[in-house]
Amino acid sequence: MAPTSCSLCRDAKAILKRPKTGQQICKNCFFFVFETEVHHTITESELFKPGDRVAIGASGGKDSTVLAYVMKTLNERYNYGLDLFLLSIDEGITGYRDDSLETVKRNQQQYDMPLKILSYDELYGWTMDAIVEQIGKKNNCTFCGVFRRQALDRGAASLKVDHIVTGHNADDIAETVLMNIMRGDIARLGRCTSICTQGEDTIKRSKPFKYAYEKEIVMYAYFKKLDYFSTECIYSPDAYRGHARTFLKDLEAARPSAIIDIIHSGEAFEVKEEIKAAQKAQQTCKRCGYMSSNDLCKACTLLEGLERGMASSVITDRARKNMDAMGPAPDNIRTIPLFRSTPTIAVELPSQS
Amino acid sequence: MAGTMMIKIVFSGGLELLFGNERNQSVLIPPFVPSDNSTHSSLSSSSESSTPSSYNDTPSTGETKAADLEYLIYHLRDHLLKERPELFMENGTIRPGILVLINNTDWELEGEGSYQLCNNDEIVFISTLHGG
Ligand SMILES: [Zn+2]
Ligand SMILES: [Zn+2]
């Protein structure tokens, strides 16, 4: 088969068929259009302003590694004026997070960005290994999800950043739209497709890769020879998400625009006022001060369940009431640090090695 | 055997876990292979004995085709894959979510499974299904 030439520069050999457009493009044009589209996503949504301190949620995986590289590139190319940091959460999973954190530490050197690693152990007093040892593998993703989300916020507060960016890509968002539809969680549909979310009390979070296809992120990492880590979390299999993912990949194989179409569908769901009203008003956690829709935030609730040996019973509201009925929490329950007004910032600066 | 092709294989993105955690491998493929992609009569992978097996006594219909990428996928499944074939192949091709590059080019530009293999080709398989 004769090599196809690039449909943009009409010169170099095409190396990639873009899933979004079907265009066949060369390596340099691919780098340029991929970066430029992320730049447009950022500028059209006015995600940042000059002087913002921005933490990149870095797991060592493909998406966050490419995000760190592209954020650094765009910040320099277009003079965003951002202070960029890498923020990693160490869940305490032996043999999984150890290796991926090594990748993040290499990224710190390669991209010359300060890195902050915050562990579940130092925040919550529990590693995921210890949690799984106590509660088994059934609900551990619930714990990890709540703990990770809050850990990113708390880590960001300790870095005094205004904004966390995460590597969620178009495939991830389409997958979440499907999952929310399948669960009947219409109220969450609008929120899961919005590029930037901000709770009353928390730091902004956004997804510059909202419209970037996973295929292009992986191809970008491949052609740029970026250093990333890939393995499945040993505790994970989130079976439900796995099914949604397989279904989505099958749809994409049949019609590549399916991913963007699903995101647009999610965006188009107008959340009616009565559904919004059903969502609880936000307050702050009576124990740690994190924003919460109940007296205790989700992390404090889960932590109390762990400490009282009732962890598997705190997943639902009803189980929570049962635990309350057992009497008040003991006095020695840990207060999760918020880092609200930390005077000094503990950051590992990239060392020259 | 004259015309036997050496094909370099790279597994990454977590896919190597299905292939004995060896990212870089190579296989020997005969120039003509059974049209039904039956691989049991073909040459073994280079990691096994390199004694050429006589693929002429193939028990299948005897119809052959020039070795293509589709055949290679069956060959990898039958000879290199160590576990969980359903995570590698689906409906006679690569499972959706695994990217394939032929000599550093997206296989979607090269005819996918119908691409005819050449000696010293490098085929890269990258899983996108593992965590970001
Ligand atoms: Zn070009
Ligand atoms: Zn709390």
Coordinates of C-alpha atoms and ligand atoms in Angstrom, one line a residue:
Chain A
M1 CA 0.0 0.0 0.0
A2 CA 1.5 3.4 -1.0
P3 CA 2.1 5.6 1.9
T4 CA -0.6 8.3 2.4
S5 CA 0.6 11.8 2.7
C6 CA -0.6 14.1 5.5
S7 CA -4.0 15.8 4.8
L8 CA -2.8 18.9 6.6
C9 CA 0.7 19.7 5.3
R10 CA 0.3 17.5 2.2
D11 CA 3.9 16.7 2.5
A12 CA 5.1 14.2 5.2
K13 CA 3.9 10.6 5.5
A14 CA 0.7 10.2 7.5
I15 CA 1.2 8.1 10.6
L16 CA -2.2 8.5 12.3
K17 CA -5.9 8.4 11.5
R18 CA -7.6 10.8 13.8
P19 CA -10.6 9.2 15.5
K20 CA -12.5 12.5 15.8
T21 CA -12.2 13.5 12.2
G22 CA -10.9 10.6 10.2
Q23 CA -8.1 12.8 8.9
Q24 CA -4.8 11.2 8.1
I25 CA -2.0 13.2 9.5
C26 CA 1.8 13.2 9.9
K27 CA 3.7 13.2 13.2
N28 CA 4.4 16.9 13.4
C29 CA 0.9 17.9 12.4
F30 CA -0.4 15.5 14.9
F31 CA 1.6 17.0 17.7
F32 CA 0.5 20.5 16.6
V33 CA -3.2 19.8 16.3
F34 CA -3.3 17.8 19.5
E35 CA -1.6 20.6 21.5
T36 CA -3.6 23.3 19.8
E37 CA -6.9 21.7 20.5
V38 CA -6.1 21.4 24.2
H39 CA -5.0 25.1 24.1
H40 CA -8.4 26.0 22.6
T41 CA -10.2 24.0 25.3
I42 CA -8.3 25.9 27.9
T43 CA -8.7 29.4 26.4
E44 CA -12.4 29.0 25.4
S45 CA -13.3 27.8 28.9
E46 CA -11.0 30.5 30.4
L47 CA -9.7 27.9 32.8
F48 CA -6.7 29.9 34.1
K49 CA -5.5 33.4 34.6
P50 CA -1.9 34.6 34.8
G51 CA -0.2 33.9 38.1
D52 CA -2.5 30.9 38.9
R53 CA -0.8 28.1 40.8
V54 CA -1.9 24.9 39.2
A55 CA -1.4 21.4 40.4
I56 CA -1.4 18.5 38.0
G57 CA -2.9 15.4 39.5
A58 CA -0.2 13.0 38.6
S59 CA -0.5 9.2 38.8
G60 CA 2.4 8.2 36.6
G61 CA -0.2 6.8 34.1
K62 CA -0.5 7.8 30.5
D63 CA -3.1 10.6 30.8
S64 CA -1.5 12.5 33.6
T65 CA 1.9 12.1 32.1
V66 CA 0.8 13.5 28.8
L67 CA -1.1 16.2 30.6
A68 CA 2.0 17.3 32.5
Y69 CA 4.0 17.4 29.3
V70 CA 1.3 19.3 27.4
M71 CA 0.6 21.8 30.2
K72 CA 4.3 22.6 30.4
T73 CA 4.5 23.0 26.6
L74 CA 1.5 25.2 26.4
N75 CA 2.4 27.3 29.4
E76 CA 5.7 28.1 27.8
R77 CA 4.4 28.5 24.2
Y78 CA 1.5 30.8 25.0
N79 CA 2.8 32.5 28.1
Y80 CA -0.1 31.4 30.4
G81 CA 2.0 32.6 33.3
L82 CA 1.1 29.5 35.5
D83 CA 3.1 28.0 38.3
L84 CA 2.8 24.3 37.7
F85 CA 3.1 21.6 40.3
L86 CA 2.9 17.8 40.3
L87 CA 0.6 16.4 43.0
S88 CA 0.6 12.7 43.6
I89 CA -1.4 10.7 46.0
D90 CA 0.1 7.6 47.5
E91 CA -2.7 5.3 48.4
G92 CA -0.4 2.8 50.0
I93 CA -0.8 -0.1 47.6
T94 CA 2.4 -2.2 47.7
G95 CA 3.7 -3.2 44.3
Y96 CA 1.3 -0.8 42.4
R97 CA 1.7 2.7 43.7
D98 CA 5.3 2.3 44.5
D99 CA 6.2 1.7 40.9
S100 CA 4.0 4.4 39.5
L101 CA 5.4 6.9 42.0
E102 CA 8.8 6.2 40.7
T103 CA 7.5 7.3 37.3
V104 CA 6.2 10.5 38.8
K105 CA 9.5 11.2 40.4
R106 CA 11.2 10.7 37.0
N107 CA 8.6 13.1 35.5
Q108 CA 9.5 15.7 38.1
Q109 CA 13.1 15.6 36.8
Q110 CA 12.1 15.4 33.1
Y111 CA 9.6 18.3 33.3
D112 CA 11.4 20.3 36.0
M113 CA 8.3 20.8 38.2
P114 CA 8.0 20.7 42.0
L115 CA 6.4 17.5 43.2
K116 CA 4.3 16.9 46.3
I117 CA 3.4 13.4 47.3
L118 CA 0.6 13.0 49.9
S119 CA -0.2 9.6 51.4
Y120 CA -3.4 8.1 52.7
D121 CA -1.3 7.0 55.6
E122 CA -0.3 10.5 56.6
L123 CA -3.8 12.0 56.0
Y124 CA -6.1 9.2 57.2
G125 CA -3.8 7.0 59.2
W126 CA -4.7 4.1 56.9
T127 CA -3.0 2.7 53.8
M128 CA -5.2 1.0 51.2
D129 CA -3.4 -2.2 52.0
A130 CA -4.5 -1.9 55.6
I131 CA -8.1 -0.9 54.6
V132 CA -8.3 -4.0 52.3
E133 CA -7.0 -6.1 55.0
Q134 CA -9.8 -5.0 57.3
I135 CA -12.7 -4.7 54.9
G136 CA -11.8 -7.1 52.0
K137 CA -11.9 -6.3 48.3
K138 CA -15.6 -5.7 48.0
N139 CA -16.2 -2.0 48.7
N140 CA -12.6 -0.8 48.7
C141 CA -13.1 1.3 45.6
T142 CA -15.6 3.4 47.5
F143 CA -13.0 4.2 50.1
C144 CA -10.3 4.8 47.6
G145 CA -12.5 7.1 45.5
V146 CA -13.6 9.3 48.4
F147 CA -10.1 9.3 50.0
R148 CA -8.4 10.2 46.7
R149 CA -10.7 13.0 45.8
Q150 CA -10.3 14.6 49.2
A151 CA -6.5 13.9 49.3
L152 CA -6.1 15.8 46.0
D153 CA -8.0 18.8 47.5
R154 CA -6.0 18.7 50.8
G155 CA -2.7 18.3 48.9
A156 CA -3.7 21.2 46.7
A157 CA -4.5 23.3 49.8
S158 CA -1.0 22.5 51.2
L159 CA 0.6 23.7 48.0
K160 CA -1.7 26.8 48.1
V161 CA -2.8 26.1 44.5
D162 CA -5.9 27.7 43.0
H163 CA -6.6 24.9 40.6
I164 CA -6.2 21.1 40.1
V165 CA -6.1 19.7 36.6
T166 CA -6.6 16.1 36.0
G167 CA -6.0 13.8 33.0
H168 CA -9.6 12.7 32.5
N169 CA -10.0 12.3 28.7
A170 CA -13.0 12.2 26.4
D171 CA -13.3 8.4 26.8
D172 CA -13.4 8.7 30.6
I173 CA -16.1 11.4 30.5
A174 CA -18.2 9.5 28.0
E175 CA -17.9 6.5 30.2
T176 CA -19.0 8.4 33.2
V177 CA -22.0 9.8 31.3
L178 CA -23.0 6.2 30.4
M179 CA -22.6 5.1 34.0
N180 CA -24.7 7.9 35.3
I181 CA -27.4 7.2 32.8
M182 CA -27.4 3.5 33.6
R183 CA -27.7 4.3 37.3
G184 CA -30.4 6.8 36.7
D185 CA -28.3 9.5 38.2
I186 CA -29.5 12.3 36.0
A187 CA -28.6 15.0 38.5
R188 CA -24.9 14.2 38.2
L189 CA -24.9 14.2 34.4
G190 CA -24.5 17.9 33.9
R191 CA -21.7 18.0 36.5
C192 CA -19.8 15.1 35.1
T193 CA -19.5 16.7 31.7
S194 CA -18.6 20.2 32.9
I195 CA -15.0 21.0 32.2
C196 CA -14.5 22.9 35.4
T197 CA -16.1 22.2 38.8
Q198 CA -15.8 24.0 42.0
G199 CA -17.5 23.3 45.3
E200 CA -18.2 26.2 47.6
D201 CA -15.2 25.5 49.7
T202 CA -12.8 23.7 47.5
I203 CA -10.3 24.3 44.9
K204 CA -11.2 24.4 41.2
R205 CA -10.8 21.2 39.3
S206 CA -10.7 21.0 35.6
K207 CA -10.2 18.6 32.7
P208 CA -8.2 20.1 29.9
F209 CA -8.4 16.7 28.0
K210 CA -12.2 16.8 28.1
Y211 CA -12.3 16.6 24.3
A212 CA -9.0 14.6 23.8
Y213 CA -9.5 11.0 22.7
E214 CA -7.7 8.3 24.6
K215 CA -6.3 6.9 21.3
E216 CA -4.6 10.3 20.6
I217 CA -3.3 10.6 24.1
V218 CA -1.7 7.2 23.9
M219 CA -0.3 7.9 20.4
Y220 CA 1.0 11.2 21.6
A221 CA 2.8 9.5 24.5
Y222 CA 4.1 6.9 22.1
F223 CA 5.5 9.3 19.4
K224 CA 6.9 11.6 22.1
K225 CA 8.4 8.6 23.9
L226 CA 7.0 9.8 27.2
D227 CA 7.7 7.8 30.2
Y228 CA 4.6 6.4 31.8
F229 CA 3.5 3.5 33.9
S230 CA 0.7 1.2 33.1
T231 CA -0.8 -1.5 35.1
E232 CA -4.2 -2.3 36.7
C233 CA -4.7 -1.4 40.3
I234 CA -4.4 -4.8 42.1
Y235 CA -7.5 -4.2 44.2
S236 CA -9.5 -2.5 41.5
P237 CA -11.6 -4.3 39.2
D238 CA -14.4 -1.7 39.2
A239 CA -16.6 -4.2 37.3
Y240 CA -19.3 -1.7 36.4
R241 CA -17.0 0.8 34.9
G242 CA -15.2 -2.1 33.1
H243 CA -18.5 -3.0 31.4
A244 CA -19.2 0.6 30.5
R245 CA -15.6 0.9 29.1
T246 CA -15.9 -2.2 26.9
F247 CA -19.3 -1.1 25.6
L248 CA -17.9 2.3 24.8
K249 CA -14.8 0.9 23.0
D250 CA -17.1 -1.3 20.9
L251 CA -19.2 1.7 20.0
E252 CA -16.1 3.7 19.1
A253 CA -14.9 0.8 16.9
A254 CA -18.1 1.0 15.0
R255 CA -18.4 4.8 14.9
P256 CA -15.5 6.9 16.3
S257 CA -17.6 10.0 16.9
A258 CA -19.6 8.1 19.4
I259 CA -17.4 9.4 22.2
I260 CA -17.9 13.1 21.5
D261 CA -21.6 12.4 20.7
I262 CA -22.1 10.9 24.2
I263 CA -20.3 13.9 25.8
H264 CA -22.6 16.3 23.9
S265 CA -25.6 14.2 25.0
G266 CA -24.5 14.5 28.6
E267 CA -24.0 18.3 28.2
A268 CA -27.5 18.7 26.6
F269 CA -29.3 17.1 29.6
E270 CA -31.0 20.1 31.1
V271 CA -31.1 19.4 34.8
K272 CA -34.6 20.4 36.0
E273 CA -34.9 22.6 39.1
E274 CA -36.8 20.0 41.2
I275 CA -33.9 17.5 40.6
K276 CA -31.4 20.1 41.6
A277 CA -33.5 20.9 44.7
A278 CA -33.3 17.3 45.7
Q279 CA -29.6 17.5 46.0
K280 CA -28.6 18.5 49.6
A281 CA -27.4 21.9 50.4
Q282 CA -23.6 22.1 51.1
Q283 CA -22.2 22.7 54.6
T284 CA -18.9 21.9 56.2
C285 CA -17.9 18.7 58.0
K286 CA -18.3 19.2 61.8
R287 CA -15.1 17.2 62.4
C288 CA -12.6 18.3 59.7
G289 CA -14.1 21.3 58.0
Y290 CA -14.2 19.8 54.5
M291 CA -17.3 20.6 52.5
S292 CA -20.0 18.1 53.1
S293 CA -23.8 17.6 52.6
N294 CA -24.0 15.9 56.0
D295 CA -22.7 16.6 59.5
L296 CA -19.7 14.5 58.6
C297 CA -18.0 14.5 55.3
K298 CA -17.7 11.2 53.4
A299 CA -14.0 10.7 54.4
C300 CA -14.7 11.2 58.1
T301 CA -17.7 8.9 57.9
L302 CA -15.7 6.2 56.2
L303 CA -12.8 6.7 58.6
E304 CA -15.1 6.5 61.6
G305 CA -16.5 3.2 60.2
L306 CA -13.0 1.8 59.8
E307 CA -11.9 2.9 63.3
R308 CA -15.0 1.4 64.8
G309 CA -14.7 -1.8 62.8
M310 CA -17.9 -1.1 61.0
A311 CA -16.4 -0.1 57.7
S312 CA -18.6 -2.2 55.5
S313 CA -21.7 -0.7 57.0
V314 CA -21.0 2.9 56.2
I315 CA -21.5 2.8 52.4
T316 CA -25.2 3.8 52.6
D317 CA -27.2 6.4 54.5
R318 CA -29.2 3.6 56.2
A319 CA -26.1 1.9 57.4
R320 CA -24.8 5.2 58.6
K321 CA -27.9 5.6 60.8
N322 CA -27.4 2.1 62.2
M323 CA -23.9 3.1 63.2
D324 CA -25.2 6.3 64.8
A325 CA -27.7 4.1 66.7
M326 CA -24.7 2.3 68.2
G327 CA -23.8 5.5 70.1
P328 CA -21.6 8.5 69.6
A329 CA -18.2 8.2 68.0
P330 CA -15.3 7.6 70.4
D331 CA -13.3 10.7 71.3
N332 CA -10.1 9.5 69.7
I333 CA -11.3 9.6 66.1
R334 CA -8.7 11.2 64.0
T335 CA -9.2 14.7 62.5
I336 CA -8.1 14.7 58.9
P337 CA -5.8 17.6 58.3
L338 CA -7.1 20.3 56.0
F339 CA -3.9 22.3 55.4
R340 CA -6.1 25.4 55.2
S341 CA -3.5 27.9 56.4
T342 CA -0.2 26.1 56.3
P343 CA 2.5 28.8 56.6
T344 CA 5.3 26.9 54.9
I345 CA 4.9 24.6 52.0
A346 CA 6.7 21.3 52.0
V347 CA 7.6 20.7 48.4
E348 CA 10.3 18.5 47.0
L349 CA 12.1 20.7 44.5
P350 CA 13.6 18.9 41.6
S351 CA 17.2 18.1 42.5
Q352 CA 19.9 17.9 39.9
S353 CA 21.0 14.2 40.0
Chain B
M1 CA 12.8 -22.3 4.9
A2 CA 13.3 -19.7 2.2
G3 CA 11.3 -16.6 2.6
T4 CA 10.6 -17.0 6.3
M5 CA 10.0 -13.6 7.8
M6 CA 11.2 -12.3 11.1
I7 CA 8.6 -10.0 12.7
K8 CA 9.5 -7.8 15.7
I9 CA 6.7 -7.5 18.2
V10 CA 6.3 -4.9 21.0
F11 CA 3.7 -5.1 23.7
S12 CA 3.0 -2.1 25.9
G13 CA 0.5 -0.2 27.9
G14 CA 0.0 -3.2 30.2
L15 CA -0.6 -5.6 27.3
E16 CA 2.8 -7.2 28.0
L17 CA 1.3 -8.7 31.2
L18 CA -0.6 -11.1 29.0
F19 CA 2.6 -12.1 27.2
G20 CA 4.8 -13.2 30.0
N21 CA 5.7 -9.6 30.8
E22 CA 8.1 -9.6 27.8
R23 CA 7.7 -6.3 26.0
N24 CA 10.0 -7.1 23.1
Q25 CA 9.6 -10.4 21.3
S26 CA 10.0 -11.7 17.8
V27 CA 8.3 -14.4 15.7
L28 CA 9.1 -16.2 12.5
I29 CA 6.3 -16.3 10.0
P30 CA 6.2 -18.2 6.7
P31 CA 5.4 -16.2 3.6
F32 CA 2.2 -18.2 2.9
V33 CA -0.2 -19.2 5.6
P34 CA -3.5 -21.1 5.8
S35 CA -6.4 -18.9 4.7
D36 CA -8.3 -19.9 7.7
N37 CA -5.6 -18.6 10.0
S38 CA -4.9 -22.0 11.5
T39 CA -1.5 -21.6 13.1
H40 CA -0.6 -25.0 14.2
S41 CA 1.2 -26.0 11.1
S42 CA 3.3 -22.8 10.8
L43 CA 6.8 -22.1 12.1
S44 CA 7.2 -21.7 15.8
S45 CA 8.2 -18.5 17.4
S46 CA 11.8 -17.8 17.7
S47 CA 11.9 -18.4 21.4
E48 CA 11.1 -22.1 20.7
S49 CA 13.0 -24.5 18.7
S50 CA 14.0 -23.0 15.4
T51 CA 13.8 -26.3 13.5
P52 CA 11.5 -25.5 10.6
S53 CA 8.3 -27.5 10.9
S54 CA 6.8 -28.9 7.7
Y55 CA 3.8 -26.7 7.3
N56 CA 3.0 -28.5 4.0
D57 CA 1.3 -31.3 5.8
T58 CA -1.4 -28.9 7.1
P59 CA -4.6 -30.6 8.0
S60 CA -6.7 -27.7 6.9
T61 CA -8.3 -27.1 3.5
G62 CA -4.9 -26.4 2.1
E63 CA -5.8 -23.0 0.8
T64 CA -3.2 -20.4 1.6
K65 CA -2.8 -16.7 1.5
A66 CA 0.2 -14.3 1.7
A67 CA 0.9 -13.9 5.5
D68 CA -1.0 -10.9 6.8
L69 CA -1.5 -9.1 10.1
E70 CA -4.7 -11.0 10.7
Y71 CA -2.7 -14.2 10.6
L72 CA -0.1 -12.7 12.9
I73 CA -2.7 -11.9 15.5
Y74 CA -3.8 -15.5 15.6
H75 CA -0.2 -16.6 15.7
L76 CA 0.5 -14.4 18.7
R77 CA -2.6 -15.7 20.5
D78 CA -1.8 -19.3 19.8
H79 CA 2.0 -19.2 20.5
L80 CA 3.0 -16.2 22.7
L81 CA -0.1 -15.3 24.7
K82 CA 0.1 -16.7 28.2
E83 CA -3.3 -15.9 29.6
R84 CA -6.8 -14.5 29.1
P85 CA -7.0 -14.5 25.2
E86 CA -10.3 -12.5 25.5
L87 CA -8.3 -9.5 26.6
F88 CA -6.3 -9.6 23.4
M89 CA -8.7 -10.8 20.7
E90 CA -12.4 -10.3 20.0
N91 CA -14.4 -11.4 17.0
G92 CA -11.4 -12.4 15.0
T93 CA -9.4 -9.2 15.4
I94 CA -7.7 -7.2 18.1
R95 CA -9.9 -6.2 21.0
P96 CA -11.2 -2.6 20.7
G97 CA -9.0 -0.3 22.9
I98 CA -5.7 -1.9 21.8
L99 CA -3.8 0.3 19.4
V100 CA -1.7 -1.3 16.7
L101 CA 1.2 0.4 14.8
I102 CA 2.9 -1.1 11.8
N103 CA 6.4 0.3 11.4
N104 CA 5.4 3.3 13.5
T105 CA 2.3 4.0 11.6
D106 CA -1.3 3.6 12.8
W107 CA -2.5 0.3 11.4
E108 CA -5.8 2.0 10.3
L109 CA -3.7 3.6 7.6
E110 CA -2.2 0.3 6.5
G111 CA -5.3 -1.8 5.9
E112 CA -5.5 -3.2 9.4
G113 CA -5.7 -7.0 9.4
S114 CA -5.2 -7.2 5.6
Y115 CA -1.8 -5.6 5.8
Q116 CA 0.8 -8.0 4.2
L117 CA 3.7 -8.7 6.4
C118 CA 7.3 -8.1 5.3
N119 CA 10.5 -9.4 6.7
N120 CA 11.8 -7.2 9.6
D121 CA 8.4 -5.5 10.1
E122 CA 7.9 -4.1 13.6
I123 CA 4.4 -4.4 15.0
V124 CA 3.5 -2.5 18.2
F125 CA 0.5 -3.3 20.3
I126 CA -0.5 -0.8 23.0
S127 CA -3.3 -1.3 25.4
T128 CA -5.3 1.9 26.2
L129 CA -7.4 0.0 28.7
H130 CA -5.1 0.3 31.7
G131 CA -5.3 3.1 34.2
G132 CA -4.4 6.7 33.4
Ligands
ZN1 ZN 1.5 17.0 8.2
ZN2 ZN -14.6 15.5 57.5

